[in-house]
Amino acid sequence: MSINASTICYSHNHTPSHLDIVPVCVYSIILIVGSMFNIVALLVFFNSARSRSHTIIYMINLAIADLLLILTLPLRIIYHLGYDILSQRLCDMLGLVLKANIYSSIYLLMCICCDRCLAVTLPMSSRVQEGRKKAPLICLGIWMLTFGASMPIYFSKQIKEDQHHCFDSLPVFATHPMVVYPTLFLGFGIPMVLMLICSWFLVRAVRRSTVAQSNLVDSSKISKMIATSLLVFLISFLPYHTTLLLVSLHRENIPCPLLGAYRHSLMIACCNTVLDPVAYYFTTDTFRRNVDVDVGAVWRMLPLNSQSSDRRSRAPDES
């Protein structure tokens, strides 16, 4: 089984008090930057209650999913610093939260893309508009699905005291075919296909619209927004699921480089918590305007800036 390969790679590459500098640096950057970005995103979303659309509801839940994932990173950083003090059960529970929030993010990104597509391509359909109003229920269903599907896998796992490698050992969902293939198909394959289809329909609808042809709307800018959202999704999750498939195919004898690629692809997937807020800013006009207003208000409150503004306001009078 893959656990043996994981144990061999662990024993070759680690000492009892090992320090993995790459995971420490990557997870620390994600922790700091991702926390700031997502907290700002939530503050902006909640402060703009009047302009809260159905898409914003998905974005709020996406920011919450990102923050929940980020909350698992401090213990990962502690472990990779060389403090092997975490129980295997706690490591598995942290892996459960991380996995559930990765797939919550995937489904929420898919919902954002589909919601935009329906709003643009079928704006006059009463059924579509009624369906879009069910965004809170859809978000609740996503949370129940992702956590509900993950918990039985971890609670059924038998932990052996002599196999305590915490985050260096492969999770059960990366080695069991009955778990891997449904995860790849339902958790990544279907959302990716739907996002590609919706993105194509969005670009097609924008380019064919009479408003875009009359130069009242910058269709190239909208196309770039759509491409940005799709690119964030593919960069974040395609490497991870590709290596997950390769690991499952070589589960009887996994090469150590493949295990290393799996762990690095997991770091890339966690980087989605930083990329999501960037996508909010560049693809949502309301979010960008509110950020500009809030940042401007904070800037004006700074003592040095307030003194310079007072001088500018007094300058015409003095002259």
PDB file of C-alpha atoms in Angstrom:
ATOM      1  CA  MET A   1       0.000   0.000   0.000  1.00  0.00           C
ATOM      2  CA  SER A   2       0.930   3.651  -0.352  1.00  0.00           C
ATOM      3  CA  ILE A   3       1.470   4.027   3.388  1.00  0.00           C
ATOM      4  CA  ASN A   4       4.653   1.987   3.102  1.00  0.00           C
ATOM      5  CA  ALA A   5       5.949   4.225   0.327  1.00  0.00           C
ATOM      6  CA  SER A   6       5.064   7.273   2.363  1.00  0.00           C
ATOM      7  CA  THR A   7       6.935   5.871   5.350  1.00  0.00           C
ATOM      8  CA  ILE A   8      10.045   5.152   3.240  1.00  0.00           C
ATOM      9  CA  CYS A   9      10.070   8.659   1.744  1.00  0.00           C
ATOM     10  CA  TYR A  10       9.516  10.123   5.191  1.00  0.00           C
ATOM     11  CA  SER A  11      12.443   8.220   6.730  1.00  0.00           C
ATOM     12  CA  HIS A  12      14.795   9.207   3.892  1.00  0.00           C
ATOM     13  CA  ASN A  13      13.991  12.912   3.890  1.00  0.00           C
ATOM     14  CA  HIS A  14      13.367  13.737   7.551  1.00  0.00           C
ATOM     15  CA  THR A  15      15.013  13.639  10.935  1.00  0.00           C
ATOM     16  CA  PRO A  16      13.169  13.560  14.273  1.00  0.00           C
ATOM     17  CA  SER A  17      13.227  17.371  14.404  1.00  0.00           C
ATOM     18  CA  HIS A  18      13.122  18.153  10.672  1.00  0.00           C
ATOM     19  CA  LEU A  19      12.555  21.596   9.185  1.00  0.00           C
ATOM     20  CA  ASP A  20      10.772  21.856   5.841  1.00  0.00           C
ATOM     21  CA  ILE A  21      11.509  25.396   4.788  1.00  0.00           C
ATOM     22  CA  VAL A  22       9.354  25.402   1.623  1.00  0.00           C
ATOM     23  CA  PRO A  23       6.061  24.447   3.314  1.00  0.00           C
ATOM     24  CA  VAL A  24       6.807  26.813   6.199  1.00  0.00           C
ATOM     25  CA  CYS A  25       7.375  29.761   3.852  1.00  0.00           C
ATOM     26  CA  VAL A  26       4.474  28.999   1.521  1.00  0.00           C
ATOM     27  CA  TYR A  27       1.939  28.345   4.265  1.00  0.00           C
ATOM     28  CA  SER A  28       3.116  31.394   6.225  1.00  0.00           C
ATOM     29  CA  ILE A  29       2.609  33.668   3.210  1.00  0.00           C
ATOM     30  CA  ILE A  30      -0.817  32.156   2.565  1.00  0.00           C
ATOM     31  CA  LEU A  31      -1.714  32.575   6.239  1.00  0.00           C
ATOM     32  CA  ILE A  32      -0.770  36.257   6.391  1.00  0.00           C
ATOM     33  CA  VAL A  33      -1.832  37.469   2.957  1.00  0.00           C
ATOM     34  CA  GLY A  34      -4.884  35.220   2.665  1.00  0.00           C
ATOM     35  CA  SER A  35      -6.191  36.246   6.086  1.00  0.00           C
ATOM     36  CA  MET A  36      -5.891  39.954   5.298  1.00  0.00           C
ATOM     37  CA  PHE A  37      -7.422  39.644   1.824  1.00  0.00           C
ATOM     38  CA  ASN A  38     -10.387  37.529   2.898  1.00  0.00           C
ATOM     39  CA  ILE A  39     -11.147  39.576   6.007  1.00  0.00           C
ATOM     40  CA  VAL A  40     -11.180  42.724   3.859  1.00  0.00           C
ATOM     41  CA  ALA A  41     -13.399  40.930   1.342  1.00  0.00           C
ATOM     42  CA  LEU A  42     -15.902  39.934   4.036  1.00  0.00           C
ATOM     43  CA  LEU A  43     -15.938  43.453   5.505  1.00  0.00           C
ATOM     44  CA  VAL A  44     -16.624  44.937   2.075  1.00  0.00           C
ATOM     45  CA  PHE A  45     -19.330  42.394   1.277  1.00  0.00           C
ATOM     46  CA  PHE A  46     -21.137  42.867   4.593  1.00  0.00           C
ATOM     47  CA  ASN A  47     -20.856  46.667   4.432  1.00  0.00           C
ATOM     48  CA  SER A  48     -22.452  46.728   0.986  1.00  0.00           C
ATOM     49  CA  ALA A  49     -25.690  45.036   2.046  1.00  0.00           C
ATOM     50  CA  ARG A  50     -27.808  47.217  -0.241  1.00  0.00           C
ATOM     51  CA  SER A  51     -25.959  46.093  -3.372  1.00  0.00           C
ATOM     52  CA  ARG A  52     -25.701  42.452  -2.295  1.00  0.00           C
ATOM     53  CA  SER A  53     -26.575  40.271  -5.286  1.00  0.00           C
ATOM     54  CA  HIS A  54     -26.961  36.531  -5.580  1.00  0.00           C
ATOM     55  CA  THR A  55     -23.356  36.276  -6.773  1.00  0.00           C
ATOM     56  CA  ILE A  56     -22.172  38.160  -3.680  1.00  0.00           C
ATOM     57  CA  ILE A  57     -23.815  35.495  -1.486  1.00  0.00           C
ATOM     58  CA  TYR A  58     -21.636  32.876  -3.151  1.00  0.00           C
ATOM     59  CA  MET A  59     -18.579  35.099  -2.732  1.00  0.00           C
ATOM     60  CA  ILE A  60     -19.268  35.559   0.989  1.00  0.00           C
ATOM     61  CA  ASN A  61     -19.415  31.799   1.454  1.00  0.00           C
ATOM     62  CA  LEU A  62     -16.270  31.431  -0.646  1.00  0.00           C
ATOM     63  CA  ALA A  63     -14.402  33.886   1.586  1.00  0.00           C
ATOM     64  CA  ILE A  64     -15.607  31.958   4.657  1.00  0.00           C
ATOM     65  CA  ALA A  65     -14.390  28.684   3.117  1.00  0.00           C
ATOM     66  CA  ASP A  66     -11.015  30.295   2.402  1.00  0.00           C
ATOM     67  CA  LEU A  67     -10.708  31.535   5.991  1.00  0.00           C
ATOM     68  CA  LEU A  68     -11.609  28.123   7.408  1.00  0.00           C
ATOM     69  CA  LEU A  69      -8.891  26.565   5.273  1.00  0.00           C
ATOM     70  CA  ILE A  70      -6.418  29.221   6.426  1.00  0.00           C
ATOM     71  CA  LEU A  71      -7.223  28.422  10.070  1.00  0.00           C
ATOM     72  CA  THR A  72      -5.744  24.935   9.553  1.00  0.00           C
ATOM     73  CA  LEU A  73      -2.398  26.313   8.384  1.00  0.00           C
ATOM     74  CA  PRO A  74      -0.820  27.413  11.717  1.00  0.00           C
ATOM     75  CA  LEU A  75      -0.645  23.810  12.940  1.00  0.00           C
ATOM     76  CA  ARG A  76       0.774  22.725   9.590  1.00  0.00           C
ATOM     77  CA  ILE A  77       3.451  25.399   9.951  1.00  0.00           C
ATOM     78  CA  ILE A  78       4.240  24.204  13.489  1.00  0.00           C
ATOM     79  CA  TYR A  79       4.612  20.636  12.228  1.00  0.00           C
ATOM     80  CA  HIS A  80       6.879  21.593   9.314  1.00  0.00           C
ATOM     81  CA  LEU A  81       9.003  23.690  11.688  1.00  0.00           C
ATOM     82  CA  GLY A  82       9.990  20.386  13.298  1.00  0.00           C
ATOM     83  CA  TYR A  83       7.587  20.218  16.267  1.00  0.00           C
ATOM     84  CA  ASP A  84       6.082  16.765  15.813  1.00  0.00           C
ATOM     85  CA  ILE A  85       3.654  17.176  18.722  1.00  0.00           C
ATOM     86  CA  LEU A  86       0.312  16.679  16.970  1.00  0.00           C
ATOM     87  CA  SER A  87      -1.703  13.502  17.320  1.00  0.00           C
ATOM     88  CA  GLN A  88      -2.561  11.623  14.150  1.00  0.00           C
ATOM     89  CA  ARG A  89      -6.284  12.049  14.849  1.00  0.00           C
ATOM     90  CA  LEU A  90      -5.855  15.824  15.012  1.00  0.00           C
ATOM     91  CA  CYS A  91      -3.839  15.763  11.785  1.00  0.00           C
ATOM     92  CA  ASP A  92      -6.631  13.811  10.116  1.00  0.00           C
ATOM     93  CA  MET A  93      -9.264  16.239  11.364  1.00  0.00           C
ATOM     94  CA  LEU A  94      -7.258  19.182  10.018  1.00  0.00           C
ATOM     95  CA  GLY A  95      -6.977  17.330   6.734  1.00  0.00           C
ATOM     96  CA  LEU A  96     -10.751  16.871   6.785  1.00  0.00           C
ATOM     97  CA  VAL A  97     -11.328  20.613   7.180  1.00  0.00           C
ATOM     98  CA  LEU A  98      -8.799  21.443   4.464  1.00  0.00           C
ATOM     99  CA  LYS A  99     -10.248  18.909   2.012  1.00  0.00           C
ATOM    100  CA  ALA A 100     -13.844  19.962   2.672  1.00  0.00           C
ATOM    101  CA  ASN A 101     -13.017  23.630   2.162  1.00  0.00           C
ATOM    102  CA  ILE A 102     -11.081  22.947  -1.030  1.00  0.00           C
ATOM    103  CA  TYR A 103     -14.157  21.308  -2.537  1.00  0.00           C
ATOM    104  CA  SER A 104     -16.464  23.925  -1.047  1.00  0.00           C
ATOM    105  CA  SER A 105     -14.360  26.524  -2.872  1.00  0.00           C
ATOM    106  CA  ILE A 106     -14.537  24.540  -6.102  1.00  0.00           C
ATOM    107  CA  TYR A 107     -18.332  24.254  -5.969  1.00  0.00           C
ATOM    108  CA  LEU A 108     -18.765  27.897  -4.971  1.00  0.00           C
ATOM    109  CA  LEU A 109     -16.540  29.065  -7.840  1.00  0.00           C
ATOM    110  CA  MET A 110     -18.654  26.917 -10.146  1.00  0.00           C
ATOM    111  CA  CYS A 111     -21.839  28.495  -8.756  1.00  0.00           C
ATOM    112  CA  ILE A 112     -20.438  32.011  -9.237  1.00  0.00           C
ATOM    113  CA  CYS A 113     -19.617  31.238 -12.856  1.00  0.00           C
ATOM    114  CA  CYS A 114     -23.007  29.597 -13.523  1.00  0.00           C
ATOM    115  CA  ASP A 115     -24.878  32.438 -11.791  1.00  0.00           C
ATOM    116  CA  ARG A 116     -23.139  35.042 -13.955  1.00  0.00           C
ATOM    117  CA  CYS A 117     -23.856  32.984 -17.055  1.00  0.00           C
ATOM    118  CA  LEU A 118     -27.578  32.706 -16.277  1.00  0.00           C
ATOM    119  CA  ALA A 119     -27.818  36.400 -15.411  1.00  0.00           C
ATOM    120  CA  VAL A 120     -26.287  37.403 -18.759  1.00  0.00           C
ATOM    121  CA  THR A 121     -27.699  34.802 -21.147  1.00  0.00           C
ATOM    122  CA  LEU A 122     -31.235  34.515 -19.695  1.00  0.00           C
ATOM    123  CA  PRO A 123     -31.936  37.838 -17.976  1.00  0.00           C
ATOM    124  CA  MET A 124     -35.679  37.833 -18.707  1.00  0.00           C
ATOM    125  CA  SER A 125     -36.464  34.260 -17.652  1.00  0.00           C
ATOM    126  CA  SER A 126     -38.660  34.214 -14.551  1.00  0.00           C
ATOM    127  CA  ARG A 127     -37.616  30.629 -13.744  1.00  0.00           C
ATOM    128  CA  VAL A 128     -33.952  31.577 -13.862  1.00  0.00           C
ATOM    129  CA  GLN A 129     -34.507  34.587 -11.611  1.00  0.00           C
ATOM    130  CA  GLU A 130     -36.449  32.479  -9.108  1.00  0.00           C
ATOM    131  CA  GLY A 131     -33.695  29.868  -9.171  1.00  0.00           C
ATOM    132  CA  ARG A 132     -31.017  32.493  -8.539  1.00  0.00           C
ATOM    133  CA  LYS A 133     -32.851  33.564  -5.384  1.00  0.00           C
ATOM    134  CA  LYS A 134     -32.091  30.145  -3.893  1.00  0.00           C
ATOM    135  CA  ALA A 135     -28.394  30.984  -3.553  1.00  0.00           C
ATOM    136  CA  PRO A 136     -28.426  30.700   0.295  1.00  0.00           C
ATOM    137  CA  LEU A 137     -29.978  27.216   0.085  1.00  0.00           C
ATOM    138  CA  ILE A 138     -27.453  26.164  -2.565  1.00  0.00           C
ATOM    139  CA  CYS A 139     -24.590  27.345  -0.330  1.00  0.00           C
ATOM    140  CA  LEU A 140     -26.042  25.383   2.597  1.00  0.00           C
ATOM    141  CA  GLY A 141     -26.252  22.308   0.387  1.00  0.00           C
ATOM    142  CA  ILE A 142     -22.614  22.717  -0.649  1.00  0.00           C
ATOM    143  CA  TRP A 143     -21.461  22.881   2.988  1.00  0.00           C
ATOM    144  CA  MET A 144     -23.510  19.801   3.884  1.00  0.00           C
ATOM    145  CA  LEU A 145     -22.236  17.889   0.850  1.00  0.00           C
ATOM    146  CA  THR A 146     -18.538  18.646   1.263  1.00  0.00           C
ATOM    147  CA  PHE A 147     -18.335  18.065   5.010  1.00  0.00           C
ATOM    148  CA  GLY A 148     -20.881  15.245   5.015  1.00  0.00           C
ATOM    149  CA  ALA A 149     -19.009  13.332   2.326  1.00  0.00           C
ATOM    150  CA  SER A 150     -15.633  13.821   4.034  1.00  0.00           C
ATOM    151  CA  MET A 151     -16.442  12.922   7.643  1.00  0.00           C
ATOM    152  CA  PRO A 152     -17.223   9.190   7.171  1.00  0.00           C
ATOM    153  CA  ILE A 153     -13.893   8.697   5.370  1.00  0.00           C
ATOM    154  CA  TYR A 154     -11.852  10.090   8.267  1.00  0.00           C
ATOM    155  CA  PHE A 155     -13.879   8.642  11.112  1.00  0.00           C
ATOM    156  CA  SER A 156     -13.653   5.174   9.581  1.00  0.00           C
ATOM    157  CA  LYS A 157      -9.876   5.351   9.233  1.00  0.00           C
ATOM    158  CA  GLN A 158      -7.961   3.115  11.618  1.00  0.00           C
ATOM    159  CA  ILE A 159      -4.902   4.840  13.054  1.00  0.00           C
ATOM    160  CA  LYS A 160      -1.835   2.870  14.079  1.00  0.00           C
ATOM    161  CA  GLU A 161       0.516   4.312  16.661  1.00  0.00           C
ATOM    162  CA  ASP A 162       3.604   3.249  14.700  1.00  0.00           C
ATOM    163  CA  GLN A 163       2.485   5.215  11.638  1.00  0.00           C
ATOM    164  CA  HIS A 164       2.544   8.753  12.919  1.00  0.00           C
ATOM    165  CA  HIS A 165       3.762  11.064  10.202  1.00  0.00           C
ATOM    166  CA  CYS A 166       0.920  13.572  10.424  1.00  0.00           C
ATOM    167  CA  PHE A 167       0.938  15.739   7.279  1.00  0.00           C
ATOM    168  CA  ASP A 168       3.712  13.709   5.623  1.00  0.00           C
ATOM    169  CA  SER A 169       1.548  10.607   5.257  1.00  0.00           C
ATOM    170  CA  LEU A 170      -0.931  10.357   2.414  1.00  0.00           C
ATOM    171  CA  PRO A 171      -4.601  10.828   3.327  1.00  0.00           C
ATOM    172  CA  VAL A 172      -6.928   7.897   2.741  1.00  0.00           C
ATOM    173  CA  PHE A 173      -8.829   9.713  -0.010  1.00  0.00           C
ATOM    174  CA  ALA A 174      -5.622   9.826  -2.064  1.00  0.00           C
ATOM    175  CA  THR A 175      -5.103   6.055  -2.038  1.00  0.00           C
ATOM    176  CA  HIS A 176      -8.499   4.339  -2.003  1.00  0.00           C
ATOM    177  CA  PRO A 177      -9.961   3.964  -5.525  1.00  0.00           C
ATOM    178  CA  MET A 178     -13.553   4.018  -4.231  1.00  0.00           C
ATOM    179  CA  VAL A 179     -12.856   7.494  -2.876  1.00  0.00           C
ATOM    180  CA  VAL A 180     -10.381   8.912  -5.394  1.00  0.00           C
ATOM    181  CA  TYR A 181     -12.345   8.470  -8.612  1.00  0.00           C
ATOM    182  CA  PRO A 182     -15.687   9.859  -7.379  1.00  0.00           C
ATOM    183  CA  THR A 183     -13.722  12.787  -5.891  1.00  0.00           C
ATOM    184  CA  LEU A 184     -11.985  13.466  -9.206  1.00  0.00           C
ATOM    185  CA  PHE A 185     -15.216  13.164 -11.188  1.00  0.00           C
ATOM    186  CA  LEU A 186     -17.728  14.865  -8.894  1.00  0.00           C
ATOM    187  CA  GLY A 187     -15.410  17.167  -6.979  1.00  0.00           C
ATOM    188  CA  PHE A 188     -13.337  18.498  -9.859  1.00  0.00           C
ATOM    189  CA  GLY A 189     -14.284  17.124 -13.277  1.00  0.00           C
ATOM    190  CA  ILE A 190     -17.922  18.217 -13.392  1.00  0.00           C
ATOM    191  CA  PRO A 191     -17.277  21.703 -11.903  1.00  0.00           C
ATOM    192  CA  MET A 192     -14.414  22.274 -14.364  1.00  0.00           C
ATOM    193  CA  VAL A 193     -16.538  21.269 -17.376  1.00  0.00           C
ATOM    194  CA  LEU A 194     -19.454  23.440 -16.223  1.00  0.00           C
ATOM    195  CA  MET A 195     -17.156  26.423 -15.687  1.00  0.00           C
ATOM    196  CA  LEU A 196     -15.645  26.008 -19.152  1.00  0.00           C
ATOM    197  CA  ILE A 197     -19.112  25.794 -20.737  1.00  0.00           C
ATOM    198  CA  CYS A 198     -20.469  28.770 -18.788  1.00  0.00           C
ATOM    199  CA  SER A 199     -17.376  30.837 -19.570  1.00  0.00           C
ATOM    200  CA  TRP A 200     -17.786  30.095 -23.282  1.00  0.00           C
ATOM    201  CA  PHE A 201     -21.471  31.077 -23.190  1.00  0.00           C
ATOM    202  CA  LEU A 202     -20.614  34.257 -21.290  1.00  0.00           C
ATOM    203  CA  VAL A 203     -17.988  35.370 -23.796  1.00  0.00           C
ATOM    204  CA  ARG A 204     -20.299  34.469 -26.682  1.00  0.00           C
ATOM    205  CA  ALA A 205     -23.237  36.379 -25.193  1.00  0.00           C
ATOM    206  CA  VAL A 206     -21.151  39.472 -24.457  1.00  0.00           C
ATOM    207  CA  ARG A 207     -19.662  39.632 -27.941  1.00  0.00           C
ATOM    208  CA  ARG A 208     -23.075  39.193 -29.604  1.00  0.00           C
ATOM    209  CA  SER A 209     -24.903  41.720 -27.452  1.00  0.00           C
ATOM    210  CA  THR A 210     -26.029  44.968 -29.087  1.00  0.00           C
ATOM    211  CA  VAL A 211     -24.689  46.935 -26.111  1.00  0.00           C
ATOM    212  CA  ALA A 212     -21.187  45.586 -26.682  1.00  0.00           C
ATOM    213  CA  GLN A 213     -21.402  46.303 -30.412  1.00  0.00           C
ATOM    214  CA  SER A 214     -22.383  49.919 -29.708  1.00  0.00           C
ATOM    215  CA  ASN A 215     -19.154  50.439 -27.692  1.00  0.00           C
ATOM    216  CA  LEU A 216     -21.119  51.270 -24.529  1.00  0.00           C
ATOM    217  CA  VAL A 217     -19.534  48.252 -22.831  1.00  0.00           C
ATOM    218  CA  ASP A 218     -15.924  47.103 -23.119  1.00  0.00           C
ATOM    219  CA  SER A 219     -16.448  43.489 -24.207  1.00  0.00           C
ATOM    220  CA  SER A 220     -12.703  42.766 -24.112  1.00  0.00           C
ATOM    221  CA  LYS A 221     -12.592  43.819 -20.461  1.00  0.00           C
ATOM    222  CA  ILE A 222     -15.490  41.514 -19.610  1.00  0.00           C
ATOM    223  CA  SER A 223     -13.775  38.679 -21.470  1.00  0.00           C
ATOM    224  CA  LYS A 224     -10.628  39.276 -19.425  1.00  0.00           C
ATOM    225  CA  MET A 225     -12.679  39.150 -16.219  1.00  0.00           C
ATOM    226  CA  ILE A 226     -14.140  35.794 -17.237  1.00  0.00           C
ATOM    227  CA  ALA A 227     -10.697  34.489 -18.205  1.00  0.00           C
ATOM    228  CA  THR A 228      -9.259  35.645 -14.869  1.00  0.00           C
ATOM    229  CA  SER A 229     -11.842  33.693 -12.866  1.00  0.00           C
ATOM    230  CA  LEU A 230     -11.310  30.579 -14.976  1.00  0.00           C
ATOM    231  CA  LEU A 231      -7.527  30.911 -14.774  1.00  0.00           C
ATOM    232  CA  VAL A 232      -7.628  31.183 -10.967  1.00  0.00           C
ATOM    233  CA  PHE A 233      -9.629  27.956 -10.853  1.00  0.00           C
ATOM    234  CA  LEU A 234      -7.318  26.005 -13.175  1.00  0.00           C
ATOM    235  CA  ILE A 235      -4.059  27.254 -11.639  1.00  0.00           C
ATOM    236  CA  SER A 236      -5.260  26.425  -8.132  1.00  0.00           C
ATOM    237  CA  PHE A 237      -6.834  23.009  -8.576  1.00  0.00           C
ATOM    238  CA  LEU A 238      -5.661  21.371 -11.808  1.00  0.00           C
ATOM    239  CA  PRO A 239      -2.118  20.493 -10.558  1.00  0.00           C
ATOM    240  CA  TYR A 240      -3.491  19.008  -7.332  1.00  0.00           C
ATOM    241  CA  HIS A 241      -6.050  16.764  -9.027  1.00  0.00           C
ATOM    242  CA  THR A 242      -3.572  15.717 -11.701  1.00  0.00           C
ATOM    243  CA  THR A 243      -1.094  14.509  -9.083  1.00  0.00           C
ATOM    244  CA  LEU A 244      -3.950  12.950  -7.086  1.00  0.00           C
ATOM    245  CA  LEU A 245      -4.841  10.856 -10.138  1.00  0.00           C
ATOM    246  CA  LEU A 246      -1.209   9.813 -10.639  1.00  0.00           C
ATOM    247  CA  VAL A 247      -0.856   8.873  -6.970  1.00  0.00           C
ATOM    248  CA  SER A 248      -3.989   6.730  -7.138  1.00  0.00           C
ATOM    249  CA  LEU A 249      -2.704   4.958 -10.276  1.00  0.00           C
ATOM    250  CA  HIS A 250       0.631   4.145  -8.557  1.00  0.00           C
ATOM    251  CA  ARG A 251      -0.828   3.481  -5.118  1.00  0.00           C
ATOM    252  CA  GLU A 252       0.938   0.091  -4.807  1.00  0.00           C
ATOM    253  CA  ASN A 253       4.399   1.585  -5.327  1.00  0.00           C
ATOM    254  CA  ILE A 254       4.438   5.384  -5.240  1.00  0.00           C
ATOM    255  CA  PRO A 255       7.761   7.012  -6.218  1.00  0.00           C
ATOM    256  CA  CYS A 256       9.073   9.553  -3.734  1.00  0.00           C
ATOM    257  CA  PRO A 257       9.175  12.357  -6.369  1.00  0.00           C
ATOM    258  CA  LEU A 258       5.461  11.798  -6.974  1.00  0.00           C
ATOM    259  CA  LEU A 259       4.782  12.144  -3.255  1.00  0.00           C
ATOM    260  CA  GLY A 260       6.742  15.392  -3.274  1.00  0.00           C
ATOM    261  CA  ALA A 261       4.737  16.613  -6.265  1.00  0.00           C
ATOM    262  CA  TYR A 262       1.512  15.780  -4.422  1.00  0.00           C
ATOM    263  CA  ARG A 263       2.527  17.838  -1.369  1.00  0.00           C
ATOM    264  CA  HIS A 264       3.603  20.803  -3.505  1.00  0.00           C
ATOM    265  CA  SER A 265       0.377  20.665  -5.508  1.00  0.00           C
ATOM    266  CA  LEU A 266      -1.527  20.821  -2.211  1.00  0.00           C
ATOM    267  CA  MET A 267       0.322  24.058  -1.414  1.00  0.00           C
ATOM    268  CA  ILE A 268      -0.743  25.437  -4.801  1.00  0.00           C
ATOM    269  CA  ALA A 269      -4.346  24.488  -4.046  1.00  0.00           C
ATOM    270  CA  CYS A 270      -4.113  26.382  -0.754  1.00  0.00           C
ATOM    271  CA  CYS A 271      -2.877  29.445  -2.684  1.00  0.00           C
ATOM    272  CA  ASN A 272      -6.447  29.717  -3.979  1.00  0.00           C
ATOM    273  CA  THR A 273      -7.278  31.468  -0.696  1.00  0.00           C
ATOM    274  CA  VAL A 274      -5.043  34.342  -1.844  1.00  0.00           C
ATOM    275  CA  LEU A 275      -6.081  34.319  -5.503  1.00  0.00           C
ATOM    276  CA  ASP A 276      -9.836  34.397  -4.823  1.00  0.00           C
ATOM    277  CA  PRO A 277      -9.881  37.923  -3.317  1.00  0.00           C
ATOM    278  CA  VAL A 278      -7.724  39.146  -6.214  1.00  0.00           C
ATOM    279  CA  ALA A 279     -10.358  37.765  -8.580  1.00  0.00           C
ATOM    280  CA  TYR A 280     -13.068  39.544  -6.550  1.00  0.00           C
ATOM    281  CA  TYR A 281     -11.334  42.887  -7.049  1.00  0.00           C
ATOM    282  CA  PHE A 282     -10.705  42.589 -10.762  1.00  0.00           C
ATOM    283  CA  THR A 283     -13.998  40.942 -11.730  1.00  0.00           C
ATOM    284  CA  THR A 284     -16.569  42.664  -9.493  1.00  0.00           C
ATOM    285  CA  ASP A 285     -17.178  46.382 -10.018  1.00  0.00           C
ATOM    286  CA  THR A 286     -19.121  46.771  -6.755  1.00  0.00           C
ATOM    287  CA  PHE A 287     -16.345  45.173  -4.741  1.00  0.00           C
ATOM    288  CA  ARG A 288     -13.686  47.343  -6.394  1.00  0.00           C
ATOM    289  CA  ARG A 289     -15.622  50.563  -5.793  1.00  0.00           C
ATOM    290  CA  ASN A 290     -16.257  49.706  -2.148  1.00  0.00           C
ATOM    291  CA  VAL A 291     -12.615  48.813  -1.581  1.00  0.00           C
ATOM    292  CA  ASP A 292     -11.540  52.110  -3.118  1.00  0.00           C
ATOM    293  CA  VAL A 293     -13.970  54.012  -0.872  1.00  0.00           C
ATOM    294  CA  ASP A 294     -12.938  52.139   2.282  1.00  0.00           C
ATOM    295  CA  VAL A 295      -9.213  52.469   1.569  1.00  0.00           C
ATOM    296  CA  GLY A 296      -9.669  56.165   0.810  1.00  0.00           C
ATOM    297  CA  ALA A 297     -11.493  56.692   4.099  1.00  0.00           C
ATOM    298  CA  VAL A 298      -8.760  54.901   6.048  1.00  0.00           C
ATOM    299  CA  TRP A 299      -6.071  56.891   4.212  1.00  0.00           C
ATOM    300  CA  ARG A 300      -7.731  60.193   5.091  1.00  0.00           C
ATOM    301  CA  MET A 301      -7.845  59.178   8.771  1.00  0.00           C
ATOM    302  CA  LEU A 302      -4.058  58.847   8.950  1.00  0.00           C
ATOM    303  CA  PRO A 303      -2.507  61.766  10.917  1.00  0.00           C
ATOM    304  CA  LEU A 304       0.146  62.645   8.341  1.00  0.00           C
ATOM    305  CA  ASN A 305      -2.315  62.583   5.472  1.00  0.00           C
ATOM    306  CA  SER A 306      -4.912  64.615   7.382  1.00  0.00           C
ATOM    307  CA  GLN A 307      -2.333  67.320   8.083  1.00  0.00           C
ATOM    308  CA  SER A 308      -1.356  67.519   4.417  1.00  0.00           C
ATOM    309  CA  SER A 309      -5.016  67.727   3.384  1.00  0.00           C
ATOM    310  CA  ASP A 310      -5.543  70.566   5.894  1.00  0.00           C
ATOM    311  CA  ARG A 311      -2.625  72.464   4.360  1.00  0.00           C
ATOM    312  CA  ARG A 312      -4.098  72.020   0.886  1.00  0.00           C
ATOM    313  CA  SER A 313      -7.513  73.229   2.079  1.00  0.00           C
ATOM    314  CA  ARG A 314      -5.980  76.322   3.728  1.00  0.00           C
ATOM    315  CA  ALA A 315      -3.700  77.177   0.808  1.00  0.00           C
ATOM    316  CA  PRO A 316      -6.294  79.073  -1.302  1.00  0.00           C
ATOM    317  CA  ASP A 317      -7.391  81.134   1.716  1.00  0.00           C
ATOM    318  CA  GLU A 318      -3.855  82.088   2.587  1.00  0.00           C
ATOM    319  CA  SER A 319      -3.128  83.167  -0.942  1.00  0.00           C
TER     320      SER A 319
END
